[in-house]
mmCIF file of C-alpha atoms in Angstrom:
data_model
loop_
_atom_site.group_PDB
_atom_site.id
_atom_site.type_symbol
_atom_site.label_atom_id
_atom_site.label_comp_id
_atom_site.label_asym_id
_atom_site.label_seq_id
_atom_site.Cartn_x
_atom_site.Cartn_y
_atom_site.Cartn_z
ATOM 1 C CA UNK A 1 118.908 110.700 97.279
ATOM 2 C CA UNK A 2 116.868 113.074 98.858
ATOM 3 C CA UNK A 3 119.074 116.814 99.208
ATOM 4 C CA UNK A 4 119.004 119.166 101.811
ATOM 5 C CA UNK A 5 121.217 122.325 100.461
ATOM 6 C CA UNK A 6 124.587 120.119 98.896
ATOM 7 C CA UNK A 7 124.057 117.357 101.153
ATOM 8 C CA UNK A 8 122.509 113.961 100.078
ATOM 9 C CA UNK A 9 120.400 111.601 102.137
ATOM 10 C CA UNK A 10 118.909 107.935 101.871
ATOM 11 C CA UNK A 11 116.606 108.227 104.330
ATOM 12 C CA UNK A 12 114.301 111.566 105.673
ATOM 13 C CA UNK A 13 112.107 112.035 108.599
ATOM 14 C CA UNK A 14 110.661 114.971 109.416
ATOM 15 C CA UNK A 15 108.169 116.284 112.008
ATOM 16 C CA UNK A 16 107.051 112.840 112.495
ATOM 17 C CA UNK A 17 103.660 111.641 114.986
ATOM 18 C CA UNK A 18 102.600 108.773 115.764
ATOM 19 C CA UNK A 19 100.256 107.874 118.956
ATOM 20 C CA UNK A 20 98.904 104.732 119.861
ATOM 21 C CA UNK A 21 95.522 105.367 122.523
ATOM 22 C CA UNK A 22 96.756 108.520 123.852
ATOM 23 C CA UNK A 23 100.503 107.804 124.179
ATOM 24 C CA UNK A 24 102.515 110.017 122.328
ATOM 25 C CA UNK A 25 105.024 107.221 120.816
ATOM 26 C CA UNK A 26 106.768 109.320 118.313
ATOM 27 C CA UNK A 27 106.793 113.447 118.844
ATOM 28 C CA UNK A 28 108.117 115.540 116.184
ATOM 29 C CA UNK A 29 111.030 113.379 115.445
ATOM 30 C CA UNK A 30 113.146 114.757 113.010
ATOM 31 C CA UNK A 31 116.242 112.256 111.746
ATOM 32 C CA UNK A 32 118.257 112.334 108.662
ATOM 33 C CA UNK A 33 121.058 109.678 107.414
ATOM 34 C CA UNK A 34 123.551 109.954 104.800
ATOM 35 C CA UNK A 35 123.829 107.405 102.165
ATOM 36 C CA UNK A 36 125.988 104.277 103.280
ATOM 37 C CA UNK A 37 126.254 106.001 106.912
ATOM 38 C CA UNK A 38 125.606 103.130 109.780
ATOM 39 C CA UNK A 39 123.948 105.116 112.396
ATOM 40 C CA UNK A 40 123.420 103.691 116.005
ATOM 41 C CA UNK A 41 120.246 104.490 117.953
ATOM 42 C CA UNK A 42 119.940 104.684 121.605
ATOM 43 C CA UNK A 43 117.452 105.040 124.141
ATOM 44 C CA UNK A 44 115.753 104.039 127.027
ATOM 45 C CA UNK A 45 112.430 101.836 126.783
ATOM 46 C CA UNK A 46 109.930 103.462 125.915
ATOM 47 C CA UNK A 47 112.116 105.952 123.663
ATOM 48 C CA UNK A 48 110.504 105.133 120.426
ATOM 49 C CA UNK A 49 113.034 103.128 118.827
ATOM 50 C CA UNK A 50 111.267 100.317 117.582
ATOM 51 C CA UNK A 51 108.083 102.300 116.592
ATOM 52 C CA UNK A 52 110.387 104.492 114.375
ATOM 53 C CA UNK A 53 111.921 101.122 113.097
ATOM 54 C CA UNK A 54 108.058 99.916 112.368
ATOM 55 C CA UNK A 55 106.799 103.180 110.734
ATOM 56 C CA UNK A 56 109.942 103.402 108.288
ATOM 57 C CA UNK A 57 109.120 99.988 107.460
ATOM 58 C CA UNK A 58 105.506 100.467 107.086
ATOM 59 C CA UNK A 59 104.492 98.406 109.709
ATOM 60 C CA UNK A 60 102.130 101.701 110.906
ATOM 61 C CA UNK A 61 101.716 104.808 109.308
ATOM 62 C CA UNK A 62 102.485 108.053 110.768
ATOM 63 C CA UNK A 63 100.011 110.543 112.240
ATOM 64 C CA UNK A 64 101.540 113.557 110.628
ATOM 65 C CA UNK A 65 104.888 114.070 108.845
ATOM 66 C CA UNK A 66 107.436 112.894 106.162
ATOM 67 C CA UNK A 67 109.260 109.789 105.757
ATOM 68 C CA UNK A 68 111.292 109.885 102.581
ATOM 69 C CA UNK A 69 113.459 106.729 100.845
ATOM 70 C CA UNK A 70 115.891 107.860 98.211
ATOM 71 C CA UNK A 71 114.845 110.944 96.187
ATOM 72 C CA UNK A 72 111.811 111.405 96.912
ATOM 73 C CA UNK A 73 109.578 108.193 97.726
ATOM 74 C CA UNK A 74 107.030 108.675 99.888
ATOM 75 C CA UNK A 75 107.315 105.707 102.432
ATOM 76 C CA UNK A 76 104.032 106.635 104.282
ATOM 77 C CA UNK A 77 102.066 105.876 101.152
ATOM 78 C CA UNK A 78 103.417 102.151 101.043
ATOM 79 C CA UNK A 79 102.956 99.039 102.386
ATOM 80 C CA UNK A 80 104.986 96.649 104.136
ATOM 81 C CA UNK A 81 105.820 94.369 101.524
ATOM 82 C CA UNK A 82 106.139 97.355 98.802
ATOM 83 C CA UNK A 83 108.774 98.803 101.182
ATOM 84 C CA UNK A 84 110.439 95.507 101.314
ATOM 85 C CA UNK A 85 111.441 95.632 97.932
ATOM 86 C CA UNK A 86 112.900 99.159 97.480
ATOM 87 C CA UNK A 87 115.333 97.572 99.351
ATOM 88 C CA UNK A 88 114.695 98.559 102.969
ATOM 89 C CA UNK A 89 115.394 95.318 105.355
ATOM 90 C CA UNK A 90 114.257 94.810 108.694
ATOM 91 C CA UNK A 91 116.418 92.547 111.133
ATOM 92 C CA UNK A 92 114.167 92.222 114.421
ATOM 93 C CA UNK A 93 115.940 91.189 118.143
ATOM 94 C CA UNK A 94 114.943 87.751 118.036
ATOM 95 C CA UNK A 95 116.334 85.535 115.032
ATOM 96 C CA UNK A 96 113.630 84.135 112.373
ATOM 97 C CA UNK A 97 115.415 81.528 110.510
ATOM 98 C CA UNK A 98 114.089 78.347 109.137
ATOM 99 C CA UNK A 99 115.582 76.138 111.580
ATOM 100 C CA UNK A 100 114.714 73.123 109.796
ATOM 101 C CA UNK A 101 116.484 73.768 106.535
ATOM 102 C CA UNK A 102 120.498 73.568 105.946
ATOM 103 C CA UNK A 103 121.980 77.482 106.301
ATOM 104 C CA UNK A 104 122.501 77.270 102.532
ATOM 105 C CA UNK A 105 119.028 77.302 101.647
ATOM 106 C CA UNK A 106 118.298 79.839 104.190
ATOM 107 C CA UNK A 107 119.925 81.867 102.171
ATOM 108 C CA UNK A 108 118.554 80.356 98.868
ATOM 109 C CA UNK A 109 114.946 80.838 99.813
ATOM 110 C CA UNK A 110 115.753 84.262 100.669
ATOM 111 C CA UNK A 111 116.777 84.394 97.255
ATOM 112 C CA UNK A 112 114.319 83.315 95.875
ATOM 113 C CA UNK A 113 111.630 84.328 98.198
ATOM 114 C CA UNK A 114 108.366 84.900 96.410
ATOM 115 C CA UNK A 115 108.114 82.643 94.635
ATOM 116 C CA UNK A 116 107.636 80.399 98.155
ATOM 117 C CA UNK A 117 109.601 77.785 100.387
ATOM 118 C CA UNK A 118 108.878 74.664 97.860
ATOM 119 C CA UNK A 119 109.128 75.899 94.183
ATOM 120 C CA UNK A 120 112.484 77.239 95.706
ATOM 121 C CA UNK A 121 113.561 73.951 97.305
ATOM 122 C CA UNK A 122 112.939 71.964 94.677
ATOM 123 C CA UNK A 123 114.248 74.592 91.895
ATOM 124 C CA UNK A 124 117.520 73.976 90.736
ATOM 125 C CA UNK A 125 120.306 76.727 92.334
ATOM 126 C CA UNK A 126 122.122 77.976 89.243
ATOM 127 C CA UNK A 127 126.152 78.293 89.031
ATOM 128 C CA UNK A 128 125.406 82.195 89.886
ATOM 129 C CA UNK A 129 122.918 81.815 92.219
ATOM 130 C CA UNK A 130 125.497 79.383 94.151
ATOM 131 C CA UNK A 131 128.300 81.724 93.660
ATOM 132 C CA UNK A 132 126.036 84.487 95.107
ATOM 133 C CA UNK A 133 124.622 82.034 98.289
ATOM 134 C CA UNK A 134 128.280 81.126 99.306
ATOM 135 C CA UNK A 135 129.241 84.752 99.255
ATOM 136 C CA UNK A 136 126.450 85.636 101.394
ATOM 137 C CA UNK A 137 127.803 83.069 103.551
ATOM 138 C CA UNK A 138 131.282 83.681 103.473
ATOM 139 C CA UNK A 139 130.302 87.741 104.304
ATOM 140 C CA UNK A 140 128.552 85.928 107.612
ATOM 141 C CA UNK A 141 131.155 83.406 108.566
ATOM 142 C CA UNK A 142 128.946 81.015 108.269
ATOM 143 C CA UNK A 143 130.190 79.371 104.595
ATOM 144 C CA UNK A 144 131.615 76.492 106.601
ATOM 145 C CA UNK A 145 127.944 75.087 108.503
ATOM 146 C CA UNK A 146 126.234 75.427 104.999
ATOM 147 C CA UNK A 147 125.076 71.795 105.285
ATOM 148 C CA UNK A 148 124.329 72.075 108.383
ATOM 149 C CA UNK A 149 120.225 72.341 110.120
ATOM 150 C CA UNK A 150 120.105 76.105 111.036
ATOM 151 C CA UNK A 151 118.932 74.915 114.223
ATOM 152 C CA UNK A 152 121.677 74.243 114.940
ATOM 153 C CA UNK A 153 123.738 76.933 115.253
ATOM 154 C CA UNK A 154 124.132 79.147 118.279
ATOM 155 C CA UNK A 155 122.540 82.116 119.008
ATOM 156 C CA UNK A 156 124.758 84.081 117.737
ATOM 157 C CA UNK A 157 125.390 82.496 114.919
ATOM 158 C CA UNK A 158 121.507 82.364 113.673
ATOM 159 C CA UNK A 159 121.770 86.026 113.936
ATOM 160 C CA UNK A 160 124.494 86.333 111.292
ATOM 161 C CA UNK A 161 122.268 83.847 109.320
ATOM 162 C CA UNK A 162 119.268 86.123 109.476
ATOM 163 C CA UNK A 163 121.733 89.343 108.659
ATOM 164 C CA UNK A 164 122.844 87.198 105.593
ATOM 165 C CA UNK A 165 119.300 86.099 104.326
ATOM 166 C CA UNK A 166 118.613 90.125 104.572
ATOM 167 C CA UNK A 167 122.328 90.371 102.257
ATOM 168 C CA UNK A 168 120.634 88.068 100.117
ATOM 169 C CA UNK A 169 118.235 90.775 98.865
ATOM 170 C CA UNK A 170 120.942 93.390 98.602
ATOM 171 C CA UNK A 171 119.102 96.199 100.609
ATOM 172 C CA UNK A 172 120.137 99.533 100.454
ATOM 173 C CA UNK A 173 118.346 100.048 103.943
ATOM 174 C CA UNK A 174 119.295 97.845 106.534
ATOM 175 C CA UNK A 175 117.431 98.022 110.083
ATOM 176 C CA UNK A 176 118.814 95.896 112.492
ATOM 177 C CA UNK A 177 116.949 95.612 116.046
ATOM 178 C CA UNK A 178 119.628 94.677 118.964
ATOM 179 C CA UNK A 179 121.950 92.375 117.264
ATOM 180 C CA UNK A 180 124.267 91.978 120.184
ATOM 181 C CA UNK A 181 121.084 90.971 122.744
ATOM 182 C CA UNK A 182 121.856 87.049 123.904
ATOM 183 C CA UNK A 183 125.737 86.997 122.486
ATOM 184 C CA UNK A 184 129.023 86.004 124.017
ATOM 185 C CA UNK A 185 131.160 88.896 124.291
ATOM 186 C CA UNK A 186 133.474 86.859 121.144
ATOM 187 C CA UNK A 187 130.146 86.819 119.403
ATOM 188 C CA UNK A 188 129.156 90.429 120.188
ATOM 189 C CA UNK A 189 132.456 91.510 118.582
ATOM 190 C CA UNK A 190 132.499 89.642 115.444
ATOM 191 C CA UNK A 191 128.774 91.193 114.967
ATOM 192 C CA UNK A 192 130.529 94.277 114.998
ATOM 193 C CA UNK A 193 132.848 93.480 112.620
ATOM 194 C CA UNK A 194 130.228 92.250 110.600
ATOM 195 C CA UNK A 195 128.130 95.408 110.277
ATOM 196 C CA UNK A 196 131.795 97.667 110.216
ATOM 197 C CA UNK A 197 132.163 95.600 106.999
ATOM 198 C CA UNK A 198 128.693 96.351 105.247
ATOM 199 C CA UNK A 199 129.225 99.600 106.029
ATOM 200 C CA UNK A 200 129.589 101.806 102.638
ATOM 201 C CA UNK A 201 128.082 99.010 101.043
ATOM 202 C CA UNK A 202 124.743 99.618 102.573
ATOM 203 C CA UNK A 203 123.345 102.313 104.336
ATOM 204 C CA UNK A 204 122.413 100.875 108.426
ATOM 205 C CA UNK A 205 120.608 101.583 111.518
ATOM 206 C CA UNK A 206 121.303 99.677 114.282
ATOM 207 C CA UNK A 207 119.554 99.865 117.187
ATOM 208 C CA UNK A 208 121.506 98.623 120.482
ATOM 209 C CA UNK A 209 121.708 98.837 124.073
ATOM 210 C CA UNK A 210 125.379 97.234 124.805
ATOM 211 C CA UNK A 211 127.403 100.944 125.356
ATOM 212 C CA UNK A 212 130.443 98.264 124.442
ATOM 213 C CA UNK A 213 129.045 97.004 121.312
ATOM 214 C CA UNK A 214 127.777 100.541 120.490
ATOM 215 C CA UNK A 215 131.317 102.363 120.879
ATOM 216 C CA UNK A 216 133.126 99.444 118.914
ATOM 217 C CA UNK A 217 130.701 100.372 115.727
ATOM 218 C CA UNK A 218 129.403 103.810 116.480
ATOM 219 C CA UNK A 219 130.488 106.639 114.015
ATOM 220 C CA UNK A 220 127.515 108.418 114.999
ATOM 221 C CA UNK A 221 125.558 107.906 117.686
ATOM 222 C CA UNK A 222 121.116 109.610 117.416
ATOM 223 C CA UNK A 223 119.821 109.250 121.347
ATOM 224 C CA UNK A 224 115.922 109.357 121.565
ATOM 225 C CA UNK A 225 113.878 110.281 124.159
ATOM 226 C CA UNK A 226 109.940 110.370 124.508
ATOM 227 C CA UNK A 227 109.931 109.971 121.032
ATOM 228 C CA UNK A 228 112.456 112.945 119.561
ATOM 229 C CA UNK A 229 115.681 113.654 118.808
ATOM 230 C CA UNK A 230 117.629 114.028 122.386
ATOM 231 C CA UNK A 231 121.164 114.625 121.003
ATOM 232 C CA UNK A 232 123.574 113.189 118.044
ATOM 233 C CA UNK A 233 126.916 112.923 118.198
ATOM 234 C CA UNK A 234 130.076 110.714 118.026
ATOM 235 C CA UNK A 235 129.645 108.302 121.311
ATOM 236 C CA UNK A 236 132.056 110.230 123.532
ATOM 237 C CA UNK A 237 130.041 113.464 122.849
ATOM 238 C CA UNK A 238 126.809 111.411 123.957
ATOM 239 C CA UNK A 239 127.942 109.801 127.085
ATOM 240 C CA UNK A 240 129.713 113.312 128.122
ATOM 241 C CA UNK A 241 126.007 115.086 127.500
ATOM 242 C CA UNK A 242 124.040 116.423 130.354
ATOM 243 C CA UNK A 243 121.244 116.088 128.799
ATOM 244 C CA UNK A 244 122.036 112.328 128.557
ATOM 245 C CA UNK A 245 123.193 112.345 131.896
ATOM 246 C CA UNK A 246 120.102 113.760 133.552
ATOM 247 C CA UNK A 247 117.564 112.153 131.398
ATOM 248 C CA UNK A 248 118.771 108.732 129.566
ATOM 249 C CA UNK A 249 120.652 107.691 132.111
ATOM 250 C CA UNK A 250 118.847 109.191 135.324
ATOM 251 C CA UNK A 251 121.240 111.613 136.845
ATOM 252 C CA UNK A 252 122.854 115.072 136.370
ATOM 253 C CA UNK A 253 126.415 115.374 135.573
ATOM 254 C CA UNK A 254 129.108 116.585 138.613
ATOM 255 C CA UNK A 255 131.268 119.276 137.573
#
């Protein structure tokens, strides 16, 4: 892991650009995360969430600055898929599950992923590989609808398909991009309880808006702003900040 004085972390940005035709998306963000830490991002539109999601997954490359994965790999000098398998996984807002296929070989393709949809369908699953599918599935609450199409399954239940077929690859990184947009607040909470119960397991970023969802999983909460660092803290030290006060959410705090 990469070592700043005694302490160790999985992932390392620092003094990181990025601009897209003149607009500054990203502006000297500095962020650091410990190993197995899940970390909760907030921000208004327009913060720079999802373009720091896209340039830690190589999706674009930074202007200027360092994005470190472990000890000391250079992210900025890899691509997408290269990044991929490190072990950093990218969940995006909107589920992308094969809707068509059974929720068991969701899973199994995401197993078995490059070697492509039909050599894995028509591959025979292996006593291990099953063990390992059902507990992906049983991790998801899904290990009941294995037979059934993925589509389905609710909305919220596709998402805990698509976190799953991410489990399947056993990241150490896992992004995740809004998990609670669309859900019922019962869904909403067992998401929570879902990522409270990968965490240690694997290091995750979660990006959310819900101030509910985010103070039932928050630890510690990173607010950005115009592309930096605002202010970190635990989530009653955010929403009690000013700063947050005058800028995220619009208006200066009465004493």
């Amino acid at each position: 892991m990469i070592m700043a004085g005694s302490k160790k972390f999985v992932l390392t940005l620092e003094d990181v650009n990025k601009s897209f035709e003149g607009f500054k998306a990203i502006s000297n963000l500095t962020f650091y995360m410990d190993e197995g830490e899940l970390r909760v991002i907030i921000g208004p539109n327009g913060a720079g969430k999802s373009s720091m999601l896209d340039l830690i997954t190589g999706r674009t490359k930074p202007d200027s600055g360092k994005i470190e994965f472990g000890f000391d790999t250079d992210l900025t000098r890899l691509n997408e898929a290269e990044i991929t398998r490190l072990g950093i996984g990218r969940k995006f807002q909107t589920p992308s599950v094969y809707i068509d296929h059974t929720v068991f070989d969701n899973i199994w393709l995401s197993l078995e992923g490059r070697r492509g949809v039909w050599s894995t369908l028509f591959s025979r699953v292996t006593p291990e590989r099953r063990d390992r599918i059902y507990e992906v599935l049983k991790t998801v609450a899904l290990e009941e609808m294995a037979e059934s199409k993925a589509g389905a399954l609710s909305h919220g239940q596709k998402q805990w398909l698509e976190i799953g077929m991410l489990l399947a690859l056993n990241p150490k990184l896992l992004l995740v991009d809004e998990p609670a947009a669309g859900m019922t607040d019962e869904e909403t909470y067992k998401t929570g309880e879902l990522l409270l119960s990968l965490e240690g397991k694997h290091s995750i970023v979660v990006i959310e808006h819900d101030m509910t969802f985010v103070r039932q999983i928050a630890r510690k909460v990173t607010v950005l702003h115009h592309g930096t660092v605002l202010c970190e803290g635990t989530v009653d030290e955010v929403q009690n900040s000013e700063q947050v006060m005058e800028i995220y959410l619009g208006r200066k705090k009465r004493h």
